[in-house]
PDB file of C-alpha atoms in Angstrom:
ATOM      1  CA  ARG A  28      10.641   5.231 -20.568  1.00 81.00           C
ATOM      2  CA  ILE A  29      13.200   7.525 -22.087  1.00 84.00           C
ATOM      3  CA  SER A  30      16.144   6.086 -23.998  1.00 82.00           C
ATOM      4  CA  ILE A  31      19.534   7.622 -23.363  1.00 81.00           C
ATOM      5  CA  ILE A  32      21.990   8.477 -26.109  1.00 83.00           C
ATOM      6  CA  ASP A  33      25.350   9.872 -25.055  1.00 83.00           C
ATOM      7  CA  HIS A  34      26.473  12.026 -27.982  1.00 84.00           C
ATOM      8  CA  THR A  35      29.880  12.494 -26.357  1.00 87.00           C
ATOM      9  CA  ARG A  36      30.450   8.706 -26.664  1.00 84.00           C
ATOM     10  CA  PRO A  37      28.696   7.617 -29.887  1.00 82.00           C
ATOM     11  CA  ARG A  38      30.158   4.098 -29.813  1.00 84.00           C
ATOM     12  CA  VAL A  39      28.610   3.293 -26.420  1.00 84.00           C
ATOM     13  CA  LEU A  40      25.424   1.312 -26.870  1.00 81.00           C
ATOM     14  CA  GLY A  41      22.906  -0.154 -24.484  1.00 82.00           C
ATOM     15  CA  LEU A  42      22.735   2.634 -21.938  1.00 84.00           C
ATOM     16  CA  PRO A  43      19.880   2.097 -19.492  1.00 85.00           C
ATOM     17  CA  SER A  44      16.594   3.872 -20.078  1.00 85.00           C
ATOM     18  CA  ILE A  45      15.192   6.343 -17.607  1.00 82.00           C
ATOM     19  CA  THR A  46      11.777   5.393 -16.288  1.00 82.00           C
ATOM     20  CA  LEU A  47       9.506   8.119 -14.980  1.00 76.00           C
ATOM     21  CA  ASP A  48       6.640   7.136 -12.735  1.00 73.00           C
ATOM     22  CA  ILE A  49       4.165   9.996 -12.572  1.00 74.00           C
ATOM     23  CA  ALA A  50       1.475   9.646  -9.932  1.00 71.00           C
ATOM     24  CA  ALA A  51      -1.426  11.755  -8.793  1.00 70.00           C
ATOM     25  CA  PRO A  52      -0.655  14.229  -6.019  1.00 76.00           C
ATOM     26  CA  GLU A  53      -1.425  12.881  -2.574  1.00 81.00           C
ATOM     27  CA  ALA A  54      -2.323  14.530   0.681  1.00 85.00           C
ATOM     28  CA  LEU A  55       0.058  13.893   3.546  1.00 87.00           C
ATOM     29  CA  GLY A  56      -0.811  13.834   7.208  1.00 82.00           C
ATOM     30  CA  GLN A  57       1.287  15.405   9.967  1.00 84.00           C
ATOM     31  CA  GLY A  58       3.005  12.077  10.609  1.00 88.00           C
ATOM     32  CA  SER A  59       3.512  11.080   6.974  1.00 93.00           C
ATOM     33  CA  ILE A  60       7.152  12.093   6.662  1.00 92.00           C
ATOM     34  CA  ALA A  61      10.049  12.467   9.040  1.00 93.00           C
ATOM     35  CA  PRO A  62      13.729  13.379   8.789  1.00 93.00           C
ATOM     36  CA  LEU A  63      16.028  10.433   8.162  1.00 91.00           C
ATOM     37  CA  ARG A  64      19.745  10.857   8.792  1.00 91.00           C
ATOM     38  CA  MET A  65      21.919   9.394   6.018  1.00 86.00           C
ATOM     39  CA  ASN A  66      25.616   9.760   6.854  1.00 86.00           C
ATOM     40  CA  GLU A  67      26.214  13.517   6.757  1.00 89.00           C
ATOM     41  CA  ALA A  68      22.884  14.405   5.147  1.00 89.00           C
ATOM     42  CA  THR A  69      19.273  14.383   6.211  1.00 92.00           C
ATOM     43  CA  VAL A  70      16.480  13.407   3.849  1.00 89.00           C
ATOM     44  CA  TRP A  71      12.737  13.436   4.356  1.00 90.00           C
ATOM     45  CA  ALA A  72      11.201   9.965   4.081  1.00 91.00           C
ATOM     46  CA  TYR A  73       7.821   8.336   4.532  1.00 93.00           C
ATOM     47  CA  THR A  74       7.296   7.085   8.072  1.00 96.00           C
ATOM     48  CA  LEU A  75       6.463   3.441   8.738  1.00 97.00           C
ATOM     49  CA  GLU A  76       2.967   4.599   9.660  1.00 97.00           C
ATOM     50  CA  ARG A  77       2.544   6.165   6.194  1.00 97.00           C
ATOM     51  CA  ILE A  78       4.021   3.148   4.466  1.00 97.00           C
ATOM     52  CA  THR A  79       1.592   0.917   6.369  1.00 98.00           C
ATOM     53  CA  GLY A  80      -1.367   3.095   5.396  1.00 97.00           C
ATOM     54  CA  GLU A  81      -0.194   3.106   1.779  1.00 96.00           C
ATOM     55  CA  LYS A  82       0.097  -0.699   1.757  1.00 98.00           C
ATOM     56  CA  LEU A  83      -3.489  -1.048   2.983  1.00 98.00           C
ATOM     57  CA  ARG A  84      -4.680   1.529   0.427  1.00 97.00           C
ATOM     58  CA  ALA A  85      -2.758  -0.043  -2.438  1.00 96.00           C
ATOM     59  CA  PHE A  86      -4.243  -3.469  -1.755  1.00 97.00           C
ATOM     60  CA  LEU A  87      -7.795  -2.070  -1.800  1.00 97.00           C
ATOM     61  CA  SER A  88      -7.058  -0.196  -5.026  1.00 95.00           C
ATOM     62  CA  SER A  89      -6.383  -3.508  -6.784  1.00 95.00           C
ATOM     63  CA  LEU A  90      -9.735  -5.090  -5.883  1.00 96.00           C
ATOM     64  CA  PRO A  91     -12.780  -5.132  -8.195  1.00 94.00           C
ATOM     65  CA  ALA A  92     -14.936  -2.631  -6.252  1.00 94.00           C
ATOM     66  CA  TYR A  93     -12.446   0.187  -6.677  1.00 94.00           C
ATOM     67  CA  ARG A  94     -11.525  -0.723 -10.253  1.00 93.00           C
ATOM     68  CA  THR A  95     -15.226  -0.680 -11.132  1.00 91.00           C
ATOM     69  CA  LYS A  96     -15.776   2.636  -9.323  1.00 93.00           C
ATOM     70  CA  VAL A  97     -13.097   4.437 -11.300  1.00 90.00           C
ATOM     71  CA  THR A  98     -13.460   2.341 -14.486  1.00 89.00           C
ATOM     72  CA  LYS A  99      -9.868   1.171 -14.212  1.00 86.00           C
ATOM     73  CA  PRO A 100      -8.941  -1.910 -16.225  1.00 82.00           C
ATOM     74  CA  GLY A 101      -8.205  -5.115 -14.358  1.00 76.00           C
ATOM     75  CA  GLU A 102      -4.825  -5.763 -12.859  1.00 77.00           C
ATOM     76  CA  ALA A 103      -3.315  -8.347 -10.580  1.00 85.00           C
ATOM     77  CA  VAL A 104      -4.291  -8.265  -6.931  1.00 93.00           C
ATOM     78  CA  ARG A 105      -1.477  -6.579  -5.017  1.00 95.00           C
ATOM     79  CA  VAL A 106      -0.610  -9.509  -2.759  1.00 97.00           C
ATOM     80  CA  LYS A 107       2.858  -8.083  -2.018  1.00 97.00           C
ATOM     81  CA  ASP A 108       1.051  -5.501   0.123  1.00 98.00           C
ATOM     82  CA  VAL A 109      -0.620  -8.302   2.121  1.00 98.00           C
ATOM     83  CA  PHE A 110       2.818  -9.825   2.687  1.00 98.00           C
ATOM     84  CA  ASP A 111       4.269  -6.463   3.734  1.00 98.00           C
ATOM     85  CA  ILE A 112       1.475  -5.804   6.250  1.00 98.00           C
ATOM     86  CA  ALA A 113       2.190  -9.215   7.784  1.00 98.00           C
ATOM     87  CA  ARG A 114       5.888  -8.299   8.058  1.00 98.00           C
ATOM     88  CA  ILE A 115       4.992  -5.014   9.743  1.00 98.00           C
ATOM     89  CA  ARG A 116       2.620  -6.830  12.125  1.00 98.00           C
ATOM     90  CA  ARG A 117       5.468  -9.141  13.141  1.00 97.00           C
ATOM     91  CA  VAL A 118       7.466  -6.159  14.413  1.00 97.00           C
ATOM     92  CA  ARG A 119       4.578  -3.902  15.517  1.00 97.00           C
ATOM     93  CA  SER A 120       2.113  -5.571  17.857  1.00 95.00           C
ATOM     94  CA  LEU A 121      -1.428  -4.245  17.987  1.00 96.00           C
ATOM     95  CA  ASP A 122      -0.593  -3.405  21.605  1.00 97.00           C
ATOM     96  CA  ASP A 123       1.392  -0.524  20.086  1.00 97.00           C
ATOM     97  CA  ARG A 124      -1.861   1.430  19.801  1.00 97.00           C
ATOM     98  CA  GLU A 125      -0.143   4.729  19.041  1.00 97.00           C
ATOM     99  CA  PHE A 126       1.521   3.250  15.948  1.00 98.00           C
ATOM    100  CA  TRP A 127      -1.647   1.597  14.632  1.00 98.00           C
ATOM    101  CA  ILE A 128      -3.812   4.654  15.305  1.00 97.00           C
ATOM    102  CA  ALA A 129      -1.333   6.755  13.306  1.00 97.00           C
ATOM    103  CA  ALA A 130      -1.173   4.111  10.549  1.00 97.00           C
ATOM    104  CA  GLY A 131      -4.971   4.086  10.437  1.00 97.00           C
ATOM    105  CA  LYS A 132      -5.086   7.853   9.987  1.00 96.00           C
ATOM    106  CA  GLU A 133      -2.511   7.589   7.211  1.00 96.00           C
ATOM    107  CA  PHE A 134      -4.606   4.847   5.588  1.00 97.00           C
ATOM    108  CA  GLN A 135      -7.668   7.075   5.608  1.00 96.00           C
ATOM    109  CA  VAL A 136      -5.765  10.082   4.200  1.00 95.00           C
ATOM    110  CA  ALA A 137      -4.232   7.894   1.479  1.00 94.00           C
ATOM    111  CA  CYS A 138      -7.645   6.487   0.547  1.00 95.00           C
ATOM    112  CA  GLU A 139      -9.260   9.914   0.447  1.00 94.00           C
ATOM    113  CA  SER A 140      -6.763  11.236  -2.109  1.00 90.00           C
ATOM    114  CA  ARG A 141      -7.596   8.294  -4.417  1.00 91.00           C
ATOM    115  CA  LEU A 142     -11.346   8.124  -3.583  1.00 94.00           C
ATOM    116  CA  ILE A 143     -11.018   4.581  -2.242  1.00 96.00           C
ATOM    117  CA  ASP A 144     -13.874   3.390  -0.051  1.00 97.00           C
ATOM    118  CA  CYS A 145     -13.441   1.006   2.853  1.00 98.00           C
ATOM    119  CA  LEU A 146     -16.543  -0.532   4.381  1.00 97.00           C
ATOM    120  CA  GLY A 147     -14.470  -2.603   6.773  1.00 97.00           C
ATOM    121  CA  LEU A 148     -13.327  -6.192   6.625  1.00 97.00           C
ATOM    122  CA  GLN A 149     -15.771  -6.930   3.803  1.00 97.00           C
ATOM    123  CA  SER A 150     -13.844  -4.555   1.536  1.00 98.00           C
ATOM    124  CA  PHE A 151     -10.581  -6.402   2.156  1.00 98.00           C
ATOM    125  CA  GLU A 152     -12.229  -9.808   1.766  1.00 98.00           C
ATOM    126  CA  GLU A 153     -13.657  -9.013  -1.664  1.00 96.00           C
ATOM    127  CA  ASP A 154     -12.711 -11.888  -3.967  1.00 92.00           C
ATOM    128  CA  LEU A 155     -10.658 -13.501  -1.188  1.00 97.00           C
ATOM    129  CA  ASP A 156     -10.234 -16.744  -3.139  1.00 97.00           C
ATOM    130  CA  THR A 157      -8.400 -14.834  -5.881  1.00 96.00           C
ATOM    131  CA  THR A 158      -6.255 -13.089  -3.269  1.00 97.00           C
ATOM    132  CA  ARG A 159      -5.325 -16.431  -1.692  1.00 98.00           C
ATOM    133  CA  TYR A 160      -4.565 -18.013  -5.062  1.00 97.00           C
ATOM    134  CA  SER A 161      -2.493 -15.031  -6.206  1.00 96.00           C
ATOM    135  CA  TYR A 162      -0.562 -14.930  -2.923  1.00 98.00           C
ATOM    136  CA  GLU A 163       0.185 -18.650  -2.880  1.00 97.00           C
ATOM    137  CA  ASN A 164       1.247 -18.676  -6.535  1.00 97.00           C
ATOM    138  CA  ASP A 165       3.277 -15.467  -6.699  1.00 96.00           C
ATOM    139  CA  PRO A 166       6.840 -16.567  -7.496  1.00 95.00           C
ATOM    140  CA  THR A 167       8.270 -13.242  -6.292  1.00 94.00           C
ATOM    141  CA  LEU A 168       6.972 -13.508  -2.719  1.00 95.00           C
ATOM    142  CA  PRO A 169       9.280 -15.048  -0.142  1.00 93.00           C
ATOM    143  CA  LYS A 170       7.805 -18.182   1.395  1.00 92.00           C
ATOM    144  CA  SER A 171       8.585 -16.964   4.927  1.00 96.00           C
ATOM    145  CA  ILE A 172       4.964 -15.944   5.598  1.00 98.00           C
ATOM    146  CA  GLU A 173       2.163 -18.306   4.652  1.00 97.00           C
ATOM    147  CA  PHE A 174      -1.093 -16.836   3.379  1.00 98.00           C
ATOM    148  CA  ASP A 175      -3.062 -17.672   6.544  1.00 98.00           C
ATOM    149  CA  GLU A 176      -0.612 -15.746   8.739  1.00 98.00           C
ATOM    150  CA  ALA A 177      -0.586 -12.825   6.305  1.00 98.00           C
ATOM    151  CA  TRP A 178      -4.360 -12.732   6.067  1.00 98.00           C
ATOM    152  CA  ASN A 179      -4.749 -12.949   9.849  1.00 98.00           C
ATOM    153  CA  ALA A 180      -2.509  -9.882  10.087  1.00 98.00           C
ATOM    154  CA  ILE A 181      -4.768  -7.996   7.645  1.00 98.00           C
ATOM    155  CA  ARG A 182      -7.864  -9.119   9.536  1.00 98.00           C
ATOM    156  CA  ASP A 183      -6.426  -8.113  12.928  1.00 98.00           C
ATOM    157  CA  VAL A 184      -5.412  -4.670  11.657  1.00 98.00           C
ATOM    158  CA  VAL A 185      -8.756  -4.006   9.969  1.00 98.00           C
ATOM    159  CA  VAL A 186     -10.733  -5.133  13.032  1.00 98.00           C
ATOM    160  CA  PHE A 187      -8.576  -2.821  15.158  1.00 98.00           C
ATOM    161  CA  LEU A 188      -9.177   0.107  12.786  1.00 98.00           C
ATOM    162  CA  GLU A 189     -12.904  -0.607  12.937  1.00 98.00           C
ATOM    163  CA  SER A 190     -12.784  -0.661  16.737  1.00 97.00           C
ATOM    164  CA  ILE A 191     -11.247   2.828  16.871  1.00 97.00           C
ATOM    165  CA  HIS A 192     -13.690   4.130  14.220  1.00 97.00           C
ATOM    166  CA  VAL A 193     -11.117   4.883  11.525  1.00 97.00           C
ATOM    167  CA  ILE A 194     -13.211   2.762   9.172  1.00 97.00           C
ATOM    168  CA  PRO A 195     -15.720   2.531   7.557  1.00 97.00           C
ATOM    169  CA  PHE A 196     -15.453   5.501   5.198  1.00 97.00           C
ATOM    170  CA  GLU A 197     -16.553   6.368   1.668  1.00 96.00           C
ATOM    171  CA  PHE A 198     -15.271   9.023  -0.729  1.00 95.00           C
ATOM    172  CA  PRO A 199     -17.725   9.491  -3.593  1.00 92.00           C
ATOM    173  CA  ILE A 200     -16.624  10.683  -7.005  1.00 89.00           C
ATOM    174  CA  ASP A 201     -17.690  14.293  -7.545  1.00 83.00           C
ATOM    175  CA  GLN A 202     -19.999  14.151 -10.561  1.00 70.00           C
ATOM    176  CA  SER A 203     -20.436  17.952 -10.766  1.00 65.00           C
ATOM    177  CA  SER A 204     -17.155  18.715 -12.537  1.00 55.00           C
TER     178      SER A 204
END
């Protein structure tokens, strides 16, 4: 966080701070970004397939196996990502194979850049009781999707990704450097 002081207006107090979020560089697949028309301008934005892959990756990164692998201190399970996958599943049926195949590839690319392993459903179900508790008790999550529906969406997606051989995968930490 960087505090702002406007020397041209010394009597103005309480200006908002600037927050910088610096993340590790990530590999992008061919379908990771696409042009998005905004009025008269065009910007490049993550595709829904990339966002979906990132949501799956982010959830796994908050579970104990990954935190232990990279000696990352504990943090809350990212249940918002479970909710978001359920929302995506509501609008993108698994019959839309092209979408889910692309999302699966994006998931794998996103995991590779962070060295996140996925053995399949067992990776997502790690400490499932904590995930359920966190989901059901998160005051920031809308109550429009119950945990069972959200978790069924995760399960359906992971089983699909297993069936098309996107997962399992492992990315070991290179100990030679």
